[in-house]
Amino acid sequence: MLVPDGNTFLVHPMAFDGPCKPTTISFMISGIIIAPDSPEAWKGRNQGRWLIFKDVDGLSVDGTGMIDGRGKGWWDIICAKHGHLPGCVKLAPTVLSFLQCNKVSLSNILVVDSPQTHILITGCNNVVIRYLSVKSPETSPNTDGIHISSSHGVFIRNTNIGSGDDCVSIGDHTSDIYITDVDCGPGHGVSIGSLGKSGNEVKVDNINVIRVRFNKTTNGVRIKTWQVGRGHVRGVLYEDINFMDVKNPIIIDQYYCNVRGACESTKTGVQISDVRYAGIFGTSKSKVAINLNCSQAVPCTDILLDTILLAPSTPGKEVISSCNNAYGSSAGIVEPESCFLE
């Protein structure tokens, strides 16, 4: 399938459903695809989706073109930003959804102004995303760059992401995720979670975030879980990370809640273990540059800080570490000094 150069195509919500007979399918985007600019176009349709690929294996989406979600009409009525408005909407379309697809390649195109999440990867195996650009305003609500859930073997590399929410967010039942050579900003950083909101069993393994640059993001590398969750997050590597004026460079929050401090304490929690931070450099806008707020019921264990140099964004200020129920060790120079429990 070819979207030719020099043309702009208005496309209403559309699903490409497999399975397909060919072992490889090429979708070449050289021109521009735009969404309807009014939410009215989704009446009677799935409000959470725009372009969907489902059960399509061996798919390659490539090209020098652009996909424009024209999300402003949704941003103006979404409850996350306009909860006081009668009739505000909680759900808005994702530009590109890949559902139950295997051996997928997504490369080179520009994806802009999604109403909500830009790219969704759910129930997929062996996905490669590279040389992609994702852009939406810092003020656009819930516009994650790439969200991954229930997927295994996902590779994101050489990609630029700027949005109003997480550059990359990693949900439950994921493993073998590799995020390398990525520029993130503006946005909320790279997040694992939030996990366990419904009290479910969480399984997240082997997450690797390597050579990622964060520019003026709200968070840097973050793990967030709800107290009512169960299960585990383990085998996480953050390596060769650079922060520029990041508000919360390193954060684990096992007390995540819609309203900070409003969730009652429980005796459950998601076990976070075997997390390594290695070669972390840059500047923090906040005083607490390393914030490990772990569960009293299920503490964080086997956390390693290896060669960390974080300085304040404003000369003359100070940065510190803050730990609750966090057990681990340090290697090399660690500034600010670690605060692990013995």
mmCIF file of C-alpha atoms in Angstrom:
data_model
loop_
_atom_site.group_PDB
_atom_site.id
_atom_site.type_symbol
_atom_site.label_atom_id
_atom_site.label_comp_id
_atom_site.label_asym_id
_atom_site.label_seq_id
_atom_site.Cartn_x
_atom_site.Cartn_y
_atom_site.Cartn_z
ATOM 1 C CA MET A 1 0.000 0.000 0.000
ATOM 2 C CA LEU A 2 1.369 3.406 -0.962
ATOM 3 C CA VAL A 3 0.483 6.889 0.278
ATOM 4 C CA PRO A 4 2.081 8.945 -2.519
ATOM 5 C CA ASP A 5 4.261 11.997 -2.012
ATOM 6 C CA GLY A 6 2.827 15.436 -2.684
ATOM 7 C CA ASN A 7 -0.691 14.513 -1.545
ATOM 8 C CA THR A 8 -2.698 14.940 1.665
ATOM 9 C CA PHE A 9 -5.352 12.352 2.507
ATOM 10 C CA LEU A 10 -8.190 12.845 4.995
ATOM 11 C CA VAL A 11 -8.808 9.432 6.560
ATOM 12 C CA HIS A 12 -11.665 8.614 8.917
ATOM 13 C CA PRO A 13 -11.257 5.913 11.618
ATOM 14 C CA MET A 14 -10.084 2.759 9.889
ATOM 15 C CA ALA A 15 -9.049 -0.777 10.877
ATOM 16 C CA PHE A 16 -6.811 -3.139 8.920
ATOM 17 C CA ASP A 17 -7.692 -6.599 10.226
ATOM 18 C CA GLY A 18 -5.760 -9.790 9.583
ATOM 19 C CA PRO A 19 -4.703 -12.441 9.455
ATOM 20 C CA CYS A 20 -3.253 -11.877 5.993
ATOM 21 C CA LYS A 21 -1.992 -14.408 3.449
ATOM 22 C CA PRO A 22 1.324 -12.685 2.568
ATOM 23 C CA THR A 23 4.180 -13.239 5.007
ATOM 24 C CA THR A 24 5.302 -9.616 4.576
ATOM 25 C CA ILE A 25 3.205 -6.502 3.990
ATOM 26 C CA SER A 26 4.587 -3.047 3.166
ATOM 27 C CA PHE A 27 2.720 0.156 3.999
ATOM 28 C CA MET A 28 4.723 3.040 2.485
ATOM 29 C CA ILE A 29 3.812 6.538 3.651
ATOM 30 C CA SER A 30 5.406 9.229 1.495
ATOM 31 C CA GLY A 31 2.557 11.745 1.609
ATOM 32 C CA ILE A 32 0.483 13.105 4.481
ATOM 33 C CA ILE A 33 -2.397 11.396 6.305
ATOM 34 C CA ILE A 34 -4.629 13.635 8.402
ATOM 35 C CA ALA A 35 -7.426 12.818 10.838
ATOM 36 C CA PRO A 36 -10.807 14.556 10.911
ATOM 37 C CA ASP A 37 -10.414 17.734 12.941
ATOM 38 C CA SER A 38 -13.673 17.224 14.845
ATOM 39 C CA PRO A 39 -14.552 14.549 17.431
ATOM 40 C CA GLU A 40 -17.940 14.323 15.690
ATOM 41 C CA ALA A 41 -16.314 12.018 13.107
ATOM 42 C CA TRP A 42 -16.046 9.302 15.792
ATOM 43 C CA LYS A 43 -19.758 9.168 16.605
ATOM 44 C CA GLY A 44 -20.811 5.531 16.694
ATOM 45 C CA ARG A 45 -17.185 4.380 16.388
ATOM 46 C CA ASN A 46 -14.462 3.314 18.797
ATOM 47 C CA GLN A 47 -13.510 6.636 20.345
ATOM 48 C CA GLY A 48 -10.097 5.326 21.411
ATOM 49 C CA ARG A 49 -8.748 4.434 17.962
ATOM 50 C CA TRP A 50 -8.005 6.054 14.613
ATOM 51 C CA LEU A 51 -5.723 3.843 12.496
ATOM 52 C CA ILE A 52 -5.650 0.223 13.651
ATOM 53 C CA PHE A 53 -3.611 -2.791 12.564
ATOM 54 C CA LYS A 54 -4.860 -5.989 14.171
ATOM 55 C CA ASP A 55 -3.573 -9.556 13.687
ATOM 56 C CA VAL A 56 -1.279 -8.388 10.880
ATOM 57 C CA ASP A 57 2.096 -10.182 10.941
ATOM 58 C CA GLY A 58 5.189 -9.227 8.962
ATOM 59 C CA LEU A 59 4.050 -5.600 8.641
ATOM 60 C CA SER A 60 6.427 -2.810 7.645
ATOM 61 C CA VAL A 61 5.267 0.823 7.972
ATOM 62 C CA ASP A 62 7.899 3.113 6.480
ATOM 63 C CA GLY A 63 8.376 6.309 4.522
ATOM 64 C CA THR A 64 9.253 9.985 4.696
ATOM 65 C CA GLY A 65 5.665 11.142 5.151
ATOM 66 C CA MET A 66 3.601 12.353 8.090
ATOM 67 C CA ILE A 67 0.570 11.231 10.083
ATOM 68 C CA ASP A 68 -1.268 14.141 11.689
ATOM 69 C CA GLY A 69 -3.824 13.315 14.408
ATOM 70 C CA ARG A 70 -5.099 16.922 14.553
ATOM 71 C CA GLY A 71 -5.784 16.469 18.236
ATOM 72 C CA LYS A 72 -6.598 19.996 19.370
ATOM 73 C CA GLY A 73 -10.352 19.436 19.101
ATOM 74 C CA TRP A 74 -9.987 16.584 21.598
ATOM 75 C CA TRP A 75 -7.541 18.382 23.899
ATOM 76 C CA ASP A 76 -10.132 21.147 24.325
ATOM 77 C CA ILE A 77 -12.790 18.753 25.690
ATOM 78 C CA ILE A 78 -10.824 16.007 27.456
ATOM 79 C CA CYS A 79 -11.581 15.556 31.160
ATOM 80 C CA ALA A 80 -7.912 15.269 32.110
ATOM 81 C CA LYS A 81 -7.551 18.956 31.305
ATOM 82 C CA HIS A 82 -11.128 20.247 31.396
ATOM 83 C CA GLY A 83 -12.826 18.181 34.102
ATOM 84 C CA HIS A 84 -15.047 21.143 34.990
ATOM 85 C CA LEU A 85 -16.703 21.097 31.564
ATOM 86 C CA PRO A 86 -20.053 19.261 31.306
ATOM 87 C CA GLY A 87 -19.775 16.500 28.723
ATOM 88 C CA CYS A 88 -15.993 16.305 28.812
ATOM 89 C CA VAL A 89 -14.574 13.067 27.370
ATOM 90 C CA LYS A 90 -12.236 10.641 29.148
ATOM 91 C CA LEU A 91 -11.101 8.776 26.044
ATOM 92 C CA ALA A 92 -9.626 10.159 22.831
ATOM 93 C CA PRO A 93 -8.191 8.387 19.752
ATOM 94 C CA THR A 94 -4.722 6.892 19.450
ATOM 95 C CA VAL A 95 -3.156 7.658 16.055
ATOM 96 C CA LEU A 96 -1.562 4.242 15.396
ATOM 97 C CA SER A 97 -2.600 1.047 17.194
ATOM 98 C CA PHE A 98 -0.861 -2.284 16.646
ATOM 99 C CA LEU A 99 -2.894 -5.060 18.256
ATOM 100 C CA GLN A 100 -1.810 -8.718 18.320
ATOM 101 C CA CYS A 101 0.733 -8.134 15.547
ATOM 102 C CA ASN A 102 4.071 -9.963 15.230
ATOM 103 C CA LYS A 103 7.273 -9.056 13.389
ATOM 104 C CA VAL A 104 6.356 -5.402 12.929
ATOM 105 C CA SER A 105 8.655 -2.621 11.722
ATOM 106 C CA LEU A 106 7.785 1.074 12.050
ATOM 107 C CA SER A 107 10.353 3.570 10.793
ATOM 108 C CA ASN A 108 11.164 7.067 9.539
ATOM 109 C CA ILE A 109 7.714 8.669 9.517
ATOM 110 C CA LEU A 110 6.653 11.739 11.501
ATOM 111 C CA VAL A 111 3.649 11.373 13.835
ATOM 112 C CA VAL A 112 2.192 14.609 15.209
ATOM 113 C CA ASP A 113 -0.607 15.935 17.427
ATOM 114 C CA SER A 114 -2.361 12.761 18.457
ATOM 115 C CA PRO A 115 -5.619 13.296 20.377
ATOM 116 C CA GLN A 116 -4.246 10.913 23.018
ATOM 117 C CA THR A 117 -1.456 8.292 22.820
ATOM 118 C CA HIS A 118 0.469 8.512 19.546
ATOM 119 C CA ILE A 119 1.503 4.862 19.102
ATOM 120 C CA LEU A 120 0.073 1.860 20.950
ATOM 121 C CA ILE A 121 1.719 -1.580 20.982
ATOM 122 C CA THR A 122 -0.519 -4.205 22.636
ATOM 123 C CA GLY A 123 -0.307 -7.997 22.500
ATOM 124 C CA CYS A 124 2.568 -7.885 20.011
ATOM 125 C CA ASN A 125 5.875 -9.743 19.648
ATOM 126 C CA ASN A 126 9.064 -8.692 17.867
ATOM 127 C CA VAL A 127 8.434 -5.021 17.125
ATOM 128 C CA VAL A 128 11.136 -2.645 15.846
ATOM 129 C CA ILE A 129 10.589 1.125 15.945
ATOM 130 C CA ARG A 130 13.448 3.249 14.583
ATOM 131 C CA TYR A 131 14.249 6.673 13.142
ATOM 132 C CA LEU A 132 10.800 7.884 14.136
ATOM 133 C CA SER A 133 9.763 11.401 15.163
ATOM 134 C CA VAL A 134 6.812 12.003 17.477
ATOM 135 C CA LYS A 135 5.748 15.561 18.235
ATOM 136 C CA SER A 136 2.909 17.222 20.131
ATOM 137 C CA PRO A 137 2.776 20.259 22.428
ATOM 138 C CA GLU A 138 3.969 20.006 26.003
ATOM 139 C CA THR A 139 0.496 21.111 27.101
ATOM 140 C CA SER A 140 -1.382 18.361 25.227
ATOM 141 C CA PRO A 141 -2.971 15.958 27.774
ATOM 142 C CA ASN A 142 -2.290 12.201 27.881
ATOM 143 C CA THR A 143 -0.353 12.241 24.609
ATOM 144 C CA ASP A 144 2.171 9.482 25.381
ATOM 145 C CA GLY A 145 4.627 9.012 22.547
ATOM 146 C CA ILE A 146 4.706 5.196 22.598
ATOM 147 C CA HIS A 147 2.790 2.952 24.999
ATOM 148 C CA ILE A 148 3.651 -0.753 25.280
ATOM 149 C CA SER A 149 1.562 -3.388 27.061
ATOM 150 C CA SER A 150 1.274 -7.195 26.993
ATOM 151 C CA SER A 151 4.120 -7.294 24.465
ATOM 152 C CA HIS A 152 7.525 -8.935 24.241
ATOM 153 C CA GLY A 153 10.625 -8.149 22.244
ATOM 154 C CA VAL A 154 10.071 -4.449 21.484
ATOM 155 C CA PHE A 155 13.011 -2.374 20.230
ATOM 156 C CA ILE A 156 12.832 1.445 20.080
ATOM 157 C CA ARG A 157 15.965 3.148 18.792
ATOM 158 C CA ASN A 158 17.237 6.332 17.149
ATOM 159 C CA THR A 159 13.936 8.086 17.777
ATOM 160 C CA ASN A 160 12.914 11.595 18.866
ATOM 161 C CA ILE A 161 9.829 12.006 21.058
ATOM 162 C CA GLY A 162 8.290 15.204 22.400
ATOM 163 C CA SER A 163 4.789 15.129 23.890
ATOM 164 C CA GLY A 164 2.515 16.173 26.734
ATOM 165 C CA ASP A 165 2.936 12.891 28.621
ATOM 166 C CA ASP A 166 5.430 10.002 28.805
ATOM 167 C CA CYS A 167 7.824 9.730 25.887
ATOM 168 C CA VAL A 168 7.598 5.958 26.351
ATOM 169 C CA SER A 169 5.317 4.215 28.850
ATOM 170 C CA ILE A 170 5.574 0.520 29.650
ATOM 171 C CA GLY A 171 2.536 -1.315 30.945
ATOM 172 C CA ASP A 172 1.862 -4.722 32.434
ATOM 173 C CA HIS A 173 2.848 -8.148 31.079
ATOM 174 C CA THR A 174 5.836 -6.840 29.145
ATOM 175 C CA SER A 175 9.320 -8.262 28.770
ATOM 176 C CA ASP A 176 12.484 -7.817 26.720
ATOM 177 C CA ILE A 177 12.032 -4.114 25.994
ATOM 178 C CA TYR A 178 15.028 -2.170 24.614
ATOM 179 C CA ILE A 179 14.910 1.635 24.375
ATOM 180 C CA THR A 180 18.206 2.952 22.987
ATOM 181 C CA ASP A 181 19.522 6.202 21.477
ATOM 182 C CA VAL A 182 16.314 8.142 22.102
ATOM 183 C CA ASP A 183 15.824 11.884 22.652
ATOM 184 C CA CYS A 184 12.955 12.639 25.047
ATOM 185 C CA GLY A 185 11.492 16.079 25.605
ATOM 186 C CA PRO A 186 9.248 17.762 26.267
ATOM 187 C CA GLY A 187 7.253 15.182 28.189
ATOM 188 C CA HIS A 188 7.094 13.132 31.364
ATOM 189 C CA GLY A 189 10.085 10.888 30.706
ATOM 190 C CA VAL A 190 10.277 7.106 30.291
ATOM 191 C CA SER A 191 7.908 5.352 32.684
ATOM 192 C CA ILE A 192 7.310 1.798 33.762
ATOM 193 C CA GLY A 193 3.704 1.979 34.911
ATOM 194 C CA SER A 194 1.543 2.872 36.433
ATOM 195 C CA LEU A 195 1.051 -0.784 37.386
ATOM 196 C CA GLY A 196 -1.383 -2.716 39.555
ATOM 197 C CA LYS A 197 -4.208 -0.178 39.765
ATOM 198 C CA SER A 198 -6.901 -2.868 39.779
ATOM 199 C CA GLY A 199 -5.061 -5.098 42.264
ATOM 200 C CA ASN A 200 -3.890 -7.403 39.472
ATOM 201 C CA GLU A 201 -0.782 -9.577 39.280
ATOM 202 C CA VAL A 202 1.975 -7.558 37.566
ATOM 203 C CA LYS A 203 4.711 -9.155 35.445
ATOM 204 C CA VAL A 204 7.363 -6.865 33.969
ATOM 205 C CA ASP A 205 10.817 -8.252 33.149
ATOM 206 C CA ASN A 206 14.017 -7.222 31.376
ATOM 207 C CA ILE A 207 13.501 -3.548 30.590
ATOM 208 C CA ASN A 208 16.530 -1.748 29.145
ATOM 209 C CA VAL A 209 16.817 2.031 28.735
ATOM 210 C CA ILE A 210 20.231 2.879 27.273
ATOM 211 C CA ARG A 211 21.733 6.089 25.848
ATOM 212 C CA VAL A 212 18.616 8.181 26.343
ATOM 213 C CA ARG A 213 18.736 11.970 26.619
ATOM 214 C CA PHE A 214 16.071 13.837 28.603
ATOM 215 C CA ASN A 215 15.660 17.544 27.866
ATOM 216 C CA LYS A 216 13.583 19.579 30.354
ATOM 217 C CA THR A 217 11.167 16.721 31.050
ATOM 218 C CA THR A 218 8.955 16.462 34.137
ATOM 219 C CA ASN A 219 10.455 13.076 35.029
ATOM 220 C CA GLY A 220 13.428 11.117 33.833
ATOM 221 C CA VAL A 221 13.427 7.370 34.463
ATOM 222 C CA ARG A 222 10.398 6.427 36.540
ATOM 223 C CA ILE A 223 8.764 3.292 37.964
ATOM 224 C CA LYS A 224 5.272 3.825 39.387
ATOM 225 C CA THR A 225 2.998 1.250 41.016
ATOM 226 C CA TRP A 226 -0.249 1.242 42.977
ATOM 227 C CA GLN A 227 -0.237 -0.174 46.504
ATOM 228 C CA VAL A 228 -3.037 -2.608 45.723
ATOM 229 C CA GLY A 229 -1.021 -4.295 42.954
ATOM 230 C CA ARG A 230 0.832 -7.603 43.256
ATOM 231 C CA GLY A 231 3.525 -9.383 41.264
ATOM 232 C CA HIS A 232 6.895 -7.994 40.215
ATOM 233 C CA VAL A 233 9.052 -5.596 38.222
ATOM 234 C CA ARG A 234 12.590 -6.946 37.874
ATOM 235 C CA GLY A 235 15.627 -6.898 35.636
ATOM 236 C CA VAL A 236 15.602 -3.173 34.814
ATOM 237 C CA LEU A 237 18.689 -1.420 33.419
ATOM 238 C CA TYR A 238 19.117 2.339 33.028
ATOM 239 C CA GLU A 239 22.521 2.970 31.476
ATOM 240 C CA ASP A 240 24.303 5.944 29.921
ATOM 241 C CA ILE A 241 21.506 8.409 30.664
ATOM 242 C CA ASN A 242 21.779 12.194 30.386
ATOM 243 C CA PHE A 243 19.439 14.685 32.044
ATOM 244 C CA MET A 244 19.171 18.381 31.184
ATOM 245 C CA ASP A 245 17.056 20.436 33.623
ATOM 246 C CA VAL A 246 14.860 17.455 34.521
ATOM 247 C CA LYS A 247 12.487 17.916 37.448
ATOM 248 C CA ASN A 248 12.634 14.333 38.824
ATOM 249 C CA PRO A 249 15.596 12.536 37.224
ATOM 250 C CA ILE A 250 15.382 9.185 39.062
ATOM 251 C CA ILE A 251 12.136 8.164 40.735
ATOM 252 C CA ILE A 252 10.469 5.023 42.061
ATOM 253 C CA ASP A 253 6.983 5.637 43.433
ATOM 254 C CA GLN A 254 5.185 2.661 44.963
ATOM 255 C CA TYR A 255 2.513 4.908 46.408
ATOM 256 C CA TYR A 256 1.173 6.107 43.072
ATOM 257 C CA CYS A 257 -2.359 7.499 43.327
ATOM 258 C CA ASN A 258 -4.654 9.708 41.259
ATOM 259 C CA VAL A 259 -4.541 12.232 44.080
ATOM 260 C CA ARG A 260 -1.212 12.290 45.912
ATOM 261 C CA GLY A 261 -1.576 10.810 49.411
ATOM 262 C CA ALA A 262 -5.277 10.026 49.003
ATOM 263 C CA CYS A 263 -4.949 6.231 48.662
ATOM 264 C CA GLU A 264 -5.157 4.214 51.890
ATOM 265 C CA SER A 265 -2.185 2.093 52.923
ATOM 266 C CA THR A 266 -2.374 -1.612 52.125
ATOM 267 C CA LYS A 267 -0.368 -4.706 52.967
ATOM 268 C CA THR A 268 0.121 -5.510 49.283
ATOM 269 C CA GLY A 269 2.462 -4.132 46.659
ATOM 270 C CA VAL A 270 4.401 -4.847 43.489
ATOM 271 C CA GLN A 271 7.885 -6.231 44.221
ATOM 272 C CA ILE A 272 10.552 -4.057 42.533
ATOM 273 C CA SER A 273 13.972 -5.688 42.429
ATOM 274 C CA ASP A 274 17.181 -5.959 40.400
ATOM 275 C CA VAL A 275 17.173 -2.374 39.118
ATOM 276 C CA ARG A 276 20.504 -0.922 37.992
ATOM 277 C CA TYR A 277 21.299 2.735 37.347
ATOM 278 C CA ALA A 278 24.712 3.014 35.660
ATOM 279 C CA GLY A 279 26.417 6.029 34.132
ATOM 280 C CA ILE A 280 23.799 8.685 34.936
ATOM 281 C CA PHE A 281 24.768 12.322 34.378
ATOM 282 C CA GLY A 282 23.144 15.740 34.157
ATOM 283 C CA THR A 283 21.163 18.362 36.047
ATOM 284 C CA SER A 284 18.067 18.307 38.253
ATOM 285 C CA LYS A 285 15.572 21.158 38.608
ATOM 286 C CA SER A 286 14.349 19.801 41.946
ATOM 287 C CA LYS A 287 16.233 19.326 45.197
ATOM 288 C CA VAL A 288 15.449 15.592 45.322
ATOM 289 C CA ALA A 289 17.316 14.219 42.308
ATOM 290 C CA ILE A 290 17.059 10.561 43.387
ATOM 291 C CA ASN A 291 13.701 9.657 44.928
ATOM 292 C CA LEU A 292 13.161 6.006 45.849
ATOM 293 C CA ASN A 293 9.767 5.963 47.586
ATOM 294 C CA CYS A 294 9.246 2.234 48.071
ATOM 295 C CA SER A 295 6.514 0.272 49.796
ATOM 296 C CA GLN A 296 6.643 -0.478 53.501
ATOM 297 C CA ALA A 297 4.768 -3.723 52.809
ATOM 298 C CA VAL A 298 6.939 -4.779 49.827
ATOM 299 C CA PRO A 299 10.246 -2.854 49.878
ATOM 300 C CA CYS A 300 12.496 -2.350 46.850
ATOM 301 C CA THR A 301 15.483 -4.705 46.881
ATOM 302 C CA ASP A 302 18.736 -5.178 44.962
ATOM 303 C CA ILE A 303 18.898 -1.594 43.653
ATOM 304 C CA LEU A 304 22.331 -0.562 42.334
ATOM 305 C CA LEU A 305 23.567 2.997 41.823
ATOM 306 C CA ASP A 306 26.758 2.830 39.758
ATOM 307 C CA THR A 307 28.497 6.070 38.787
ATOM 308 C CA ILE A 308 25.876 8.792 39.233
ATOM 309 C CA LEU A 309 26.711 12.496 38.864
ATOM 310 C CA LEU A 310 23.680 14.754 39.196
ATOM 311 C CA ALA A 311 24.057 18.472 39.831
ATOM 312 C CA PRO A 312 21.496 21.230 40.407
ATOM 313 C CA SER A 313 20.231 23.090 37.367
ATOM 314 C CA THR A 314 20.716 26.343 39.266
ATOM 315 C CA PRO A 315 24.295 26.925 40.468
ATOM 316 C CA GLY A 316 24.539 27.294 44.213
ATOM 317 C CA LYS A 317 21.560 25.043 44.949
ATOM 318 C CA GLU A 318 21.897 21.482 46.249
ATOM 319 C CA VAL A 319 20.531 18.106 45.243
ATOM 320 C CA ILE A 320 19.880 15.163 47.559
ATOM 321 C CA SER A 321 18.708 11.558 47.574
ATOM 322 C CA SER A 322 15.548 10.456 49.369
ATOM 323 C CA CYS A 323 14.818 6.814 50.216
ATOM 324 C CA ASN A 324 11.933 4.998 51.862
ATOM 325 C CA ASN A 325 12.140 1.220 52.287
ATOM 326 C CA ALA A 326 14.838 0.929 49.586
ATOM 327 C CA TYR A 327 17.612 -1.639 49.869
ATOM 328 C CA GLY A 328 20.627 -1.667 47.600
ATOM 329 C CA SER A 329 24.254 -0.720 47.077
ATOM 330 C CA SER A 330 26.479 1.838 45.390
ATOM 331 C CA ALA A 331 29.546 1.597 43.181
ATOM 332 C CA GLY A 332 31.887 4.262 41.863
ATOM 333 C CA ILE A 333 31.125 7.922 42.486
ATOM 334 C CA VAL A 334 27.493 8.582 43.427
ATOM 335 C CA GLU A 335 26.390 12.214 43.772
ATOM 336 C CA PRO A 336 24.115 12.948 45.486
ATOM 337 C CA GLU A 337 25.121 10.308 47.999
ATOM 338 C CA SER A 338 22.871 7.257 48.164
ATOM 339 C CA CYS A 339 20.500 6.759 51.075
ATOM 340 C CA PHE A 340 19.856 3.005 51.039
ATOM 341 C CA LEU A 341 18.804 1.085 54.129
ATOM 342 C CA GLU A 342 21.444 -1.329 55.378
#
